[in-house]
PDB file of N, CA and C in Angstrom:
ATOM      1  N   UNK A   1      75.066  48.724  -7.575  1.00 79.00           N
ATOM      2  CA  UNK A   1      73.982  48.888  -6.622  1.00 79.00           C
ATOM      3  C   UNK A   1      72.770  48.082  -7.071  1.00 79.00           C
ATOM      4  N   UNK A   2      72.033  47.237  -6.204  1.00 81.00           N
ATOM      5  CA  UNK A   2      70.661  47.001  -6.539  1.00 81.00           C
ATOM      6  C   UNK A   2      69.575  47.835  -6.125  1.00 81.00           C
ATOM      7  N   UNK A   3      68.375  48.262  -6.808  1.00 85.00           N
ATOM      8  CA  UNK A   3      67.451  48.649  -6.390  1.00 85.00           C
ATOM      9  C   UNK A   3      66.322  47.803  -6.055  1.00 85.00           C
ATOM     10  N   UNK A   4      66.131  48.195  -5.039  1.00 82.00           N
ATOM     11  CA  UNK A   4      64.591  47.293  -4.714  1.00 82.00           C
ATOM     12  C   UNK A   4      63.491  47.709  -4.747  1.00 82.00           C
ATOM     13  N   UNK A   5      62.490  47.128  -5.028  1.00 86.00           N
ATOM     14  CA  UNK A   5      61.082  48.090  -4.491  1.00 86.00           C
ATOM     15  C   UNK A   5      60.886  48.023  -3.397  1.00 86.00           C
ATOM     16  N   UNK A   6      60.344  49.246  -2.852  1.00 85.00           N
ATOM     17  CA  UNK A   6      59.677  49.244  -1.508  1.00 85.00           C
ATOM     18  C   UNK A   6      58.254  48.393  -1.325  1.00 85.00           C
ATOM     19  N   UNK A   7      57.706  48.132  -2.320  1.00 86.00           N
ATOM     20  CA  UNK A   7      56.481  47.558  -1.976  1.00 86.00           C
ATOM     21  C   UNK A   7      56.799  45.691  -1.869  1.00 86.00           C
ATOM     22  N   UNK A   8      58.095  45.292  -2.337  1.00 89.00           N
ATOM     23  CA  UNK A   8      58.578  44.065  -2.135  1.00 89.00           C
ATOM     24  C   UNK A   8      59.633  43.378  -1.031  1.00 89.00           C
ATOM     25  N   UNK A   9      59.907  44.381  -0.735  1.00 90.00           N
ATOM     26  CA  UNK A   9      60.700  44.503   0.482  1.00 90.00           C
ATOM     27  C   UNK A   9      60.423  43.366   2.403  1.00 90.00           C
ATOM     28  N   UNK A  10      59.409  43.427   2.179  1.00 90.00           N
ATOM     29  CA  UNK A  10      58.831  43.153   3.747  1.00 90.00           C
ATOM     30  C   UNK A  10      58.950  41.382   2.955  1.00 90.00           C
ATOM     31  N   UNK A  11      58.637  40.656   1.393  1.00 91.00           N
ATOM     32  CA  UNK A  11      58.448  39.559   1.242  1.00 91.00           C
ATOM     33  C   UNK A  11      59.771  38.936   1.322  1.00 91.00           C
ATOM     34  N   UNK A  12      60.701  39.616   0.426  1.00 90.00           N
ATOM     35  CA  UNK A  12      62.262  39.730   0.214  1.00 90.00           C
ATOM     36  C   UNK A  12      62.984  39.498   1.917  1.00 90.00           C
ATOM     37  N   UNK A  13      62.756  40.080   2.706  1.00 90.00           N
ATOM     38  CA  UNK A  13      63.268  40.082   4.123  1.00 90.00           C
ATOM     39  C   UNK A  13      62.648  38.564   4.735  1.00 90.00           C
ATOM     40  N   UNK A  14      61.471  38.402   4.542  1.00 91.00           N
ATOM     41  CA  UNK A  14      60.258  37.062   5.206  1.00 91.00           C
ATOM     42  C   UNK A  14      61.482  35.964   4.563  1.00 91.00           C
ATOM     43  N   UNK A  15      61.793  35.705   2.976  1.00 91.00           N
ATOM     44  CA  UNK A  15      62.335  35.214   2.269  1.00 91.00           C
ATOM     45  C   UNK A  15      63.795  34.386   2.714  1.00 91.00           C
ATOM     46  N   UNK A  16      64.569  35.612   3.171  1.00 90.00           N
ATOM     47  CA  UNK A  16      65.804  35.525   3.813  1.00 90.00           C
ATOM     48  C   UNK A  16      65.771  35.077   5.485  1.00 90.00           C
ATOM     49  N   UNK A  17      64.878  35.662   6.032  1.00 89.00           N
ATOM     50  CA  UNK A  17      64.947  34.765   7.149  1.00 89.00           C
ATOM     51  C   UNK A  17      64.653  33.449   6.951  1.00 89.00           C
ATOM     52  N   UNK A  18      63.439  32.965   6.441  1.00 88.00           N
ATOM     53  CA  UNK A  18      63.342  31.051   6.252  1.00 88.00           C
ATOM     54  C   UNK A  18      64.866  30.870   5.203  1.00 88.00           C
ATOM     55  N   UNK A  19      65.467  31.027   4.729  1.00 86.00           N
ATOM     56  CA  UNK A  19      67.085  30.885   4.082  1.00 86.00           C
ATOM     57  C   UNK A  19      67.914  30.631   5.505  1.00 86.00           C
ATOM     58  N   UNK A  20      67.713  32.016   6.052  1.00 86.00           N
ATOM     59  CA  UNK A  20      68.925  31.613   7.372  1.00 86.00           C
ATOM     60  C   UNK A  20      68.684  30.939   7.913  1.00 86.00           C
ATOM     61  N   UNK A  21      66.834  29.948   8.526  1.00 82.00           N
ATOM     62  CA  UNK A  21      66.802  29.139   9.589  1.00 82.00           C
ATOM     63  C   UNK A  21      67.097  28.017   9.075  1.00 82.00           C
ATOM     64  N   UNK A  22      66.981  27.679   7.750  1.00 80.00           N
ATOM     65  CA  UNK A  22      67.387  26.814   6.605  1.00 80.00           C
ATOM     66  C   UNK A  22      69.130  26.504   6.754  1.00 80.00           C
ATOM     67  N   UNK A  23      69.855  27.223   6.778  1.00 78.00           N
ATOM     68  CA  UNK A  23      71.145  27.485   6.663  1.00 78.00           C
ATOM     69  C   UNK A  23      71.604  26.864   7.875  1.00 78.00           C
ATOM     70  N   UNK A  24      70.741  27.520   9.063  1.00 77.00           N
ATOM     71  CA  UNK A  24      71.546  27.125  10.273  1.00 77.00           C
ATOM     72  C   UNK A  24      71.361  25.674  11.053  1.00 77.00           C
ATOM     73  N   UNK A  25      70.485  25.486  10.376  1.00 70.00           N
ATOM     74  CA  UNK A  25      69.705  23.912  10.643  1.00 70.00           C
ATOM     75  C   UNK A  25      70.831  23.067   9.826  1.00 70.00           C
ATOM     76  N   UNK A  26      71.392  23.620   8.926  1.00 68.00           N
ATOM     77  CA  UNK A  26      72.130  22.191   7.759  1.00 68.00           C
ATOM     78  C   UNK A  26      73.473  22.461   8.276  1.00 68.00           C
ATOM     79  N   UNK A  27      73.626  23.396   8.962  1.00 68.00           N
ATOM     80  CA  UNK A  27      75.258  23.674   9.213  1.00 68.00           C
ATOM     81  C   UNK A  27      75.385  23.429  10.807  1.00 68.00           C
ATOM     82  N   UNK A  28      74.238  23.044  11.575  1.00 65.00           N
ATOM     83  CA  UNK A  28      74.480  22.306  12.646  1.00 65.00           C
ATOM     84  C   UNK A  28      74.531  21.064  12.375  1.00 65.00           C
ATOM     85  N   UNK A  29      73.895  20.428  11.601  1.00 59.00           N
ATOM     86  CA  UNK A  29      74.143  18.741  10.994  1.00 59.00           C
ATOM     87  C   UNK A  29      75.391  18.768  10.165  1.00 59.00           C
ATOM     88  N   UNK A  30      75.573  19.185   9.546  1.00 58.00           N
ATOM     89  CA  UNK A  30      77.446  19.503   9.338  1.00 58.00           C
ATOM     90  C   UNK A  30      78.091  19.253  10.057  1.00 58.00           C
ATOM     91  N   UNK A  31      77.761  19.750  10.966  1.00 57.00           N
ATOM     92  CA  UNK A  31      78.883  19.976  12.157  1.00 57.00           C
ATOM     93  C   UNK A  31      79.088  18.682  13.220  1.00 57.00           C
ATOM     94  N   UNK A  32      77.976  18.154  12.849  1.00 59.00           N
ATOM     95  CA  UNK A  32      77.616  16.542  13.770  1.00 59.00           C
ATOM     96  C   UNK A  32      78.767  15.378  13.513  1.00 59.00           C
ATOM     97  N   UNK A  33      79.654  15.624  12.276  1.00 64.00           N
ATOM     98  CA  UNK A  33      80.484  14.875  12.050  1.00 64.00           C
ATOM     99  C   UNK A  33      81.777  14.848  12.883  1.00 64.00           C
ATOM    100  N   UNK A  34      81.669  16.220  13.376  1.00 75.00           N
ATOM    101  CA  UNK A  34      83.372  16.212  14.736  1.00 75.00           C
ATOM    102  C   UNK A  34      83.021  15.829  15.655  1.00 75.00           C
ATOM    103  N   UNK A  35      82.726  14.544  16.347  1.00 80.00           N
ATOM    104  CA  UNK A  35      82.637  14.274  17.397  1.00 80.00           C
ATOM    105  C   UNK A  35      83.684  15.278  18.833  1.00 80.00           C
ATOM    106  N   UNK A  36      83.058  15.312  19.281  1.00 83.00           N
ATOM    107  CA  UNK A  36      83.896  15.635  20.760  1.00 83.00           C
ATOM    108  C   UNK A  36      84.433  14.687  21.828  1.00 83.00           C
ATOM    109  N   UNK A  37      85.620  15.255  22.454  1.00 88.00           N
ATOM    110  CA  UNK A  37      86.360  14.171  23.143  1.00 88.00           C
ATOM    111  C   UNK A  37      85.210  13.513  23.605  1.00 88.00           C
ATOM    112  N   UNK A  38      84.366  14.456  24.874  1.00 90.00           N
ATOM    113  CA  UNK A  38      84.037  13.462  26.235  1.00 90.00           C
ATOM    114  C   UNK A  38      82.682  12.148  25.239  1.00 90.00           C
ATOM    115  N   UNK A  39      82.447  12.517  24.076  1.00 89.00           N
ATOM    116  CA  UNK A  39      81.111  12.017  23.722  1.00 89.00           C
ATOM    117  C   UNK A  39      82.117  10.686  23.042  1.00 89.00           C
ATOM    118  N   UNK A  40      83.576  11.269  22.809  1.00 91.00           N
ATOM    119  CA  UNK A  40      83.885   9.990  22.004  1.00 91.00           C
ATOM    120  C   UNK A  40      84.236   8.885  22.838  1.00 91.00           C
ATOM    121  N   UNK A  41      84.368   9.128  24.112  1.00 93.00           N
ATOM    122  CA  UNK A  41      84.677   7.900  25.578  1.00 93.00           C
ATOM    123  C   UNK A  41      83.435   7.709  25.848  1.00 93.00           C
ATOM    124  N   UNK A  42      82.543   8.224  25.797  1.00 94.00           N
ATOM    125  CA  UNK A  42      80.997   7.792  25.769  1.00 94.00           C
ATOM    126  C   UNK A  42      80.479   6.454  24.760  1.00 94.00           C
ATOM    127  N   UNK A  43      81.129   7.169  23.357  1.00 92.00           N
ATOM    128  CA  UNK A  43      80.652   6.302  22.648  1.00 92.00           C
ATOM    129  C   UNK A  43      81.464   4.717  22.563  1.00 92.00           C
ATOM    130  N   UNK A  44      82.520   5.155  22.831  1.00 92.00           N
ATOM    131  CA  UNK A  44      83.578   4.084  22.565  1.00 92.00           C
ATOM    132  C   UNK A  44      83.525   2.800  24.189  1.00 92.00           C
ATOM    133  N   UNK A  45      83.365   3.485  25.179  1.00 93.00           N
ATOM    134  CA  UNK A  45      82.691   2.605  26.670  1.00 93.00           C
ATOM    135  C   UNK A  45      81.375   1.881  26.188  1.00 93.00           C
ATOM    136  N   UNK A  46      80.939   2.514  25.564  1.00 92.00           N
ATOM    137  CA  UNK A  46      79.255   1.981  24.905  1.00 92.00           C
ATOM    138  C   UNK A  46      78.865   0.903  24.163  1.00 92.00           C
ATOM    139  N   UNK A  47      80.383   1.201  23.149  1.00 91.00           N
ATOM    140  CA  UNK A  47      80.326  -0.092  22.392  1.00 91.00           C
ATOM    141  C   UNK A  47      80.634  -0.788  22.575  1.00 91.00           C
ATOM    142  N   UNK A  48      81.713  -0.985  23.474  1.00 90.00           N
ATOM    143  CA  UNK A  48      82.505  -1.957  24.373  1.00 90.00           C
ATOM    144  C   UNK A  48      81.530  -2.602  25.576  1.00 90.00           C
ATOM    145  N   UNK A  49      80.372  -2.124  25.753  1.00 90.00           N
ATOM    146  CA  UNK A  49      79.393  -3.173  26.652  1.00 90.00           C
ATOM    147  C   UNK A  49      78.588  -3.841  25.943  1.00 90.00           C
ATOM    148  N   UNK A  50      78.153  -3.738  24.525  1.00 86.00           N
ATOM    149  CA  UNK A  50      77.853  -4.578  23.529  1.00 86.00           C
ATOM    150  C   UNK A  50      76.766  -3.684  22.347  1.00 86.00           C
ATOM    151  N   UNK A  51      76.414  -1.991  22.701  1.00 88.00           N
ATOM    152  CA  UNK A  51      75.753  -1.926  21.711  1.00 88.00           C
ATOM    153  C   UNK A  51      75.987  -1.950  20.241  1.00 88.00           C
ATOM    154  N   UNK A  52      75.374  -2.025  19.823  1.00 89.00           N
ATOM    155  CA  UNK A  52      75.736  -1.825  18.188  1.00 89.00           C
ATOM    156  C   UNK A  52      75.876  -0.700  17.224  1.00 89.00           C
ATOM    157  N   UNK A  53      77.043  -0.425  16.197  1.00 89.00           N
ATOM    158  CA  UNK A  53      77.028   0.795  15.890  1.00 89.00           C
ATOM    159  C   UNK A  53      75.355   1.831  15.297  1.00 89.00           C
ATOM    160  N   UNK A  54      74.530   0.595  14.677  1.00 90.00           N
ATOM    161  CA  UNK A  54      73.571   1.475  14.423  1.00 90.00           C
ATOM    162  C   UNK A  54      72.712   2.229  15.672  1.00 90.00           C
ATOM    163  N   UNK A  55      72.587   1.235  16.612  1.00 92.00           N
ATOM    164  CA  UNK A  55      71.963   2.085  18.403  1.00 92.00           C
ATOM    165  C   UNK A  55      72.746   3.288  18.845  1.00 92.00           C
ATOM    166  N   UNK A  56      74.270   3.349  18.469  1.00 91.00           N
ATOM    167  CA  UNK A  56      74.684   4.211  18.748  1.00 91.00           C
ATOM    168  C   UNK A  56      74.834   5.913  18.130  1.00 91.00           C
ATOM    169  N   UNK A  57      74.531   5.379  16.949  1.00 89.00           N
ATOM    170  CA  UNK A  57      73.463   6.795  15.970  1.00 89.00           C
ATOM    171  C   UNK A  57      72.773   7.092  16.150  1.00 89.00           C
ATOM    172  N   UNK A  58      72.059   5.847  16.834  1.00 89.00           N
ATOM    173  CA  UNK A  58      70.519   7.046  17.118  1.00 89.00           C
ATOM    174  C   UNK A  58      70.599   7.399  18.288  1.00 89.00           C
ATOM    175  N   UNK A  59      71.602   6.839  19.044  1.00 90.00           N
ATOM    176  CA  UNK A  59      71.683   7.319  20.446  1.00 90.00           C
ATOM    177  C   UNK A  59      72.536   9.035  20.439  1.00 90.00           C
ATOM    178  N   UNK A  60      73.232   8.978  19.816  1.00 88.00           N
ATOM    179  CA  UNK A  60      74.430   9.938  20.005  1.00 88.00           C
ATOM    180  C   UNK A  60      74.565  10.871  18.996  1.00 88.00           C
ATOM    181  N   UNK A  61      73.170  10.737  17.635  1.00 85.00           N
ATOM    182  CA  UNK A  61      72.929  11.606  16.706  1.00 85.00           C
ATOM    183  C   UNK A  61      74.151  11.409  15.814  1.00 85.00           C
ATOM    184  N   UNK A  62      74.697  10.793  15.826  1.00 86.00           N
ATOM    185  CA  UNK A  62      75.906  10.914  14.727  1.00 86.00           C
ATOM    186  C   UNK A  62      75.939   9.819  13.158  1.00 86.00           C
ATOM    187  N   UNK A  63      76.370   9.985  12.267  1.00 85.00           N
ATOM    188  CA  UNK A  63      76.279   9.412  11.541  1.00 85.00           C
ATOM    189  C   UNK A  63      77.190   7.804  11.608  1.00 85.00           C
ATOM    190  N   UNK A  64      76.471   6.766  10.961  1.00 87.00           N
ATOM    191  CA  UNK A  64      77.617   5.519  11.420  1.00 87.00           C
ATOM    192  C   UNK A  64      79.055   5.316  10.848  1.00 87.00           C
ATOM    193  N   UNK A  65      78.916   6.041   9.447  1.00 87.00           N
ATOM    194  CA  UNK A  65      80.241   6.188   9.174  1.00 87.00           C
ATOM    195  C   UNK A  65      81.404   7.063  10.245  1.00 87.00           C
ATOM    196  N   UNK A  66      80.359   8.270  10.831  1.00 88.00           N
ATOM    197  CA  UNK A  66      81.586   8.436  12.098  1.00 88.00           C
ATOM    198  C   UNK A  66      82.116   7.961  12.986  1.00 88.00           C
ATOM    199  N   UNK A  67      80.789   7.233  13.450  1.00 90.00           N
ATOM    200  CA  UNK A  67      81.195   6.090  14.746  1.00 90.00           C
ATOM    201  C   UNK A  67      81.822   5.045  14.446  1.00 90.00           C
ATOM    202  N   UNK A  68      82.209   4.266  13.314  1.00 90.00           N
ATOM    203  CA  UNK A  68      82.875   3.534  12.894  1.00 90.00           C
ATOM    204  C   UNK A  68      84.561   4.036  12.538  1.00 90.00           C
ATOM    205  N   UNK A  69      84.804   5.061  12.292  1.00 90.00           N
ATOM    206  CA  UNK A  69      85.962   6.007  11.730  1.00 90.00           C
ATOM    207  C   UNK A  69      86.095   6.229  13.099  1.00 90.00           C
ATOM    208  N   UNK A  70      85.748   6.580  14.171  1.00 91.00           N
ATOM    209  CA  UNK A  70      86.168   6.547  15.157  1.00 91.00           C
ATOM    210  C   UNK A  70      86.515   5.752  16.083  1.00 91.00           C
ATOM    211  N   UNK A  71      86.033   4.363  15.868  1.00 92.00           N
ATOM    212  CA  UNK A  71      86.242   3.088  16.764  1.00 92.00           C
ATOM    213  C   UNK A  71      87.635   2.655  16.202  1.00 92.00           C
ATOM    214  N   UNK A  72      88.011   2.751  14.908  1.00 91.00           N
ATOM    215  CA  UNK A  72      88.710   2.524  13.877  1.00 91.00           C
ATOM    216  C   UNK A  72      90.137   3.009  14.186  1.00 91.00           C
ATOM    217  N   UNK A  73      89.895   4.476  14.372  1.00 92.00           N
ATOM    218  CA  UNK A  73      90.771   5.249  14.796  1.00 92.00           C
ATOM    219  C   UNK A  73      91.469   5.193  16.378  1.00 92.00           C
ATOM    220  N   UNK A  74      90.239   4.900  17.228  1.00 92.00           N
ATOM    221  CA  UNK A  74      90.996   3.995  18.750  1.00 92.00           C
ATOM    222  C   UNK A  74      91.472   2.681  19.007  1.00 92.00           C
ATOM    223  N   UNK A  75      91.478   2.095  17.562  1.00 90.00           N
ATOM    224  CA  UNK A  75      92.074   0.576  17.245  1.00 90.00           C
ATOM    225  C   UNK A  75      90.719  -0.158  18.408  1.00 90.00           C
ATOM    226  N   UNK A  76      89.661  -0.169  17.710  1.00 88.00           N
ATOM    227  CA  UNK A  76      88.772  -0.740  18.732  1.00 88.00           C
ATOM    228  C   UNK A  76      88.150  -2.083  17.660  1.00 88.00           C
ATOM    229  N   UNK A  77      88.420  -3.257  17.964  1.00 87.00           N
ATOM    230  CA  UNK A  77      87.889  -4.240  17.216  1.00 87.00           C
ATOM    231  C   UNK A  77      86.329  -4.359  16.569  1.00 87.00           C
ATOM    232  N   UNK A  78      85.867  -4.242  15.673  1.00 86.00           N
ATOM    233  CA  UNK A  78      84.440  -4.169  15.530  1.00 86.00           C
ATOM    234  C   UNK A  78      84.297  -5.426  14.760  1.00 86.00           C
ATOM    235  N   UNK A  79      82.559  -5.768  15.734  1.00 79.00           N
ATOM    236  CA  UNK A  79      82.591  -7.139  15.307  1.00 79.00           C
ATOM    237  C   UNK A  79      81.098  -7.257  15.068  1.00 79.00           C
ATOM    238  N   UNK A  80      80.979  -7.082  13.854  1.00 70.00           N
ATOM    239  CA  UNK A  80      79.221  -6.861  13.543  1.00 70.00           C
ATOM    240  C   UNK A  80      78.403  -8.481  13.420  1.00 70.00           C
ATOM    241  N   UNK A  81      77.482  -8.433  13.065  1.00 64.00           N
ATOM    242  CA  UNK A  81      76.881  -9.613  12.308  1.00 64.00           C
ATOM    243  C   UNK A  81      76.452 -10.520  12.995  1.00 64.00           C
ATOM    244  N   UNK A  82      76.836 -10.926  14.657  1.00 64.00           N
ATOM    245  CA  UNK A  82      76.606 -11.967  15.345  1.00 64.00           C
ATOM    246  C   UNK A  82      75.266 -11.785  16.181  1.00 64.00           C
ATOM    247  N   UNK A  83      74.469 -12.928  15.576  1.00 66.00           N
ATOM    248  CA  UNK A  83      73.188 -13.266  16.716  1.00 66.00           C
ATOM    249  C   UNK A  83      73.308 -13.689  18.372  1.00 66.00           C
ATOM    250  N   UNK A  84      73.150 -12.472  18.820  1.00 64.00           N
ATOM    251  CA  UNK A  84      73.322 -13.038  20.408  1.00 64.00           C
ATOM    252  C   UNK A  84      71.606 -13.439  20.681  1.00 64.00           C
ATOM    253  N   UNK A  85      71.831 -14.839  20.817  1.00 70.00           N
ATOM    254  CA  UNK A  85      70.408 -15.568  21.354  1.00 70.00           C
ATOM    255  C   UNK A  85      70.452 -16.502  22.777  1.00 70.00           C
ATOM    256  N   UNK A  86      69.775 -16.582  23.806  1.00 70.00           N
ATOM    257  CA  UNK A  86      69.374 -16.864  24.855  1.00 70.00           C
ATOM    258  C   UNK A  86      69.714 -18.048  25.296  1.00 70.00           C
ATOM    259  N   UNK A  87      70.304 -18.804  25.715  1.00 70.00           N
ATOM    260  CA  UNK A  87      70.799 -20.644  25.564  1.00 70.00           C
ATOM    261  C   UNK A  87      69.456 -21.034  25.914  1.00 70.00           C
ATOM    262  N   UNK A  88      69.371 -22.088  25.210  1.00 73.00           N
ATOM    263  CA  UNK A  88      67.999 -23.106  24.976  1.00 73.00           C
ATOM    264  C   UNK A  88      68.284 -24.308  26.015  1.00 73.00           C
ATOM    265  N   UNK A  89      67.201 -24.273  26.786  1.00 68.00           N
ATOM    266  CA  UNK A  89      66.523 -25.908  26.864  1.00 68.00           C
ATOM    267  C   UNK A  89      67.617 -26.728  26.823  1.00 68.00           C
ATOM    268  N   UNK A  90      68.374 -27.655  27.423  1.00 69.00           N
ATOM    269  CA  UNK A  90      68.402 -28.614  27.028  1.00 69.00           C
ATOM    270  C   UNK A  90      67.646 -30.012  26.591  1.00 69.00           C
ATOM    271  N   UNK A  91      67.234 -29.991  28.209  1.00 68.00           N
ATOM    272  CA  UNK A  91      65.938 -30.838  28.596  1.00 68.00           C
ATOM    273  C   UNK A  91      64.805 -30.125  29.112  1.00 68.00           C
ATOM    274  N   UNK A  92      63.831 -30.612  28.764  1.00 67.00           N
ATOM    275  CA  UNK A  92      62.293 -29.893  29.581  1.00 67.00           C
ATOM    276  C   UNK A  92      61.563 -30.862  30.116  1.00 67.00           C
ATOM    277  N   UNK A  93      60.855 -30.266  31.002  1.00 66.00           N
ATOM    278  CA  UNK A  93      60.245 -30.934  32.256  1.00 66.00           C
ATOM    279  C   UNK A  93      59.078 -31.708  31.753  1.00 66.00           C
ATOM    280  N   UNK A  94      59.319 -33.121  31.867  1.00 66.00           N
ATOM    281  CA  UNK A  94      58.178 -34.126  31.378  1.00 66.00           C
ATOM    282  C   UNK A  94      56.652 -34.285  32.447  1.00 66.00           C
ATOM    283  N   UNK A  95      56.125 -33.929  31.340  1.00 65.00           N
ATOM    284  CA  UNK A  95      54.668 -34.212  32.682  1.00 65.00           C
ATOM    285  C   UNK A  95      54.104 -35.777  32.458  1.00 65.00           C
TER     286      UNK A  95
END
């Protein structure tokens, strides 16, 4: 058995609740790693119109190692690194 004091009691209880909102906050980000079907055709249509895996973390809250383990896992080609830039000028208009 533990005994408690009564005169410590009300701090001890204050204590344990900030623990549980603590608890339940880290074990919903835990949990961020199972993607769900419909979010994973979300994500996977998404990347396939050209965003990039890091836009899609912050879009979809998930970590990039998931979204990558998951593109991975739908045999989805990932193709990082390339500068998409604007076609230039050939010629410009002489005054």
């Amino acid at each position: 058995t533990v005994k408690i004091n009564p005169a410590q009691l009300i701090d001890i209880i204050e204590t344990l609740s900030i623990y549980a909102e603590e608890l339940s906050f880290l074990m919903d980000n835990f949990n961020r790693d199972i993607i769900k079907k419909e979010e994973q055709q979300k994500i996977i249509s998404t990347f396939l119109k050209g965003i990039t895996i890091k836009d899609l973390s912050l879009q979809f809250r998930y970590k990039e190692d998931a979204i990558r383990d998951l593109l991975i896992k739908n045999n989805v080609e990932i193709i990082e690194g390339i500068n998409m830039s604007a076609p230039k000028w050939k010629f410009r208009k002489k005054r």
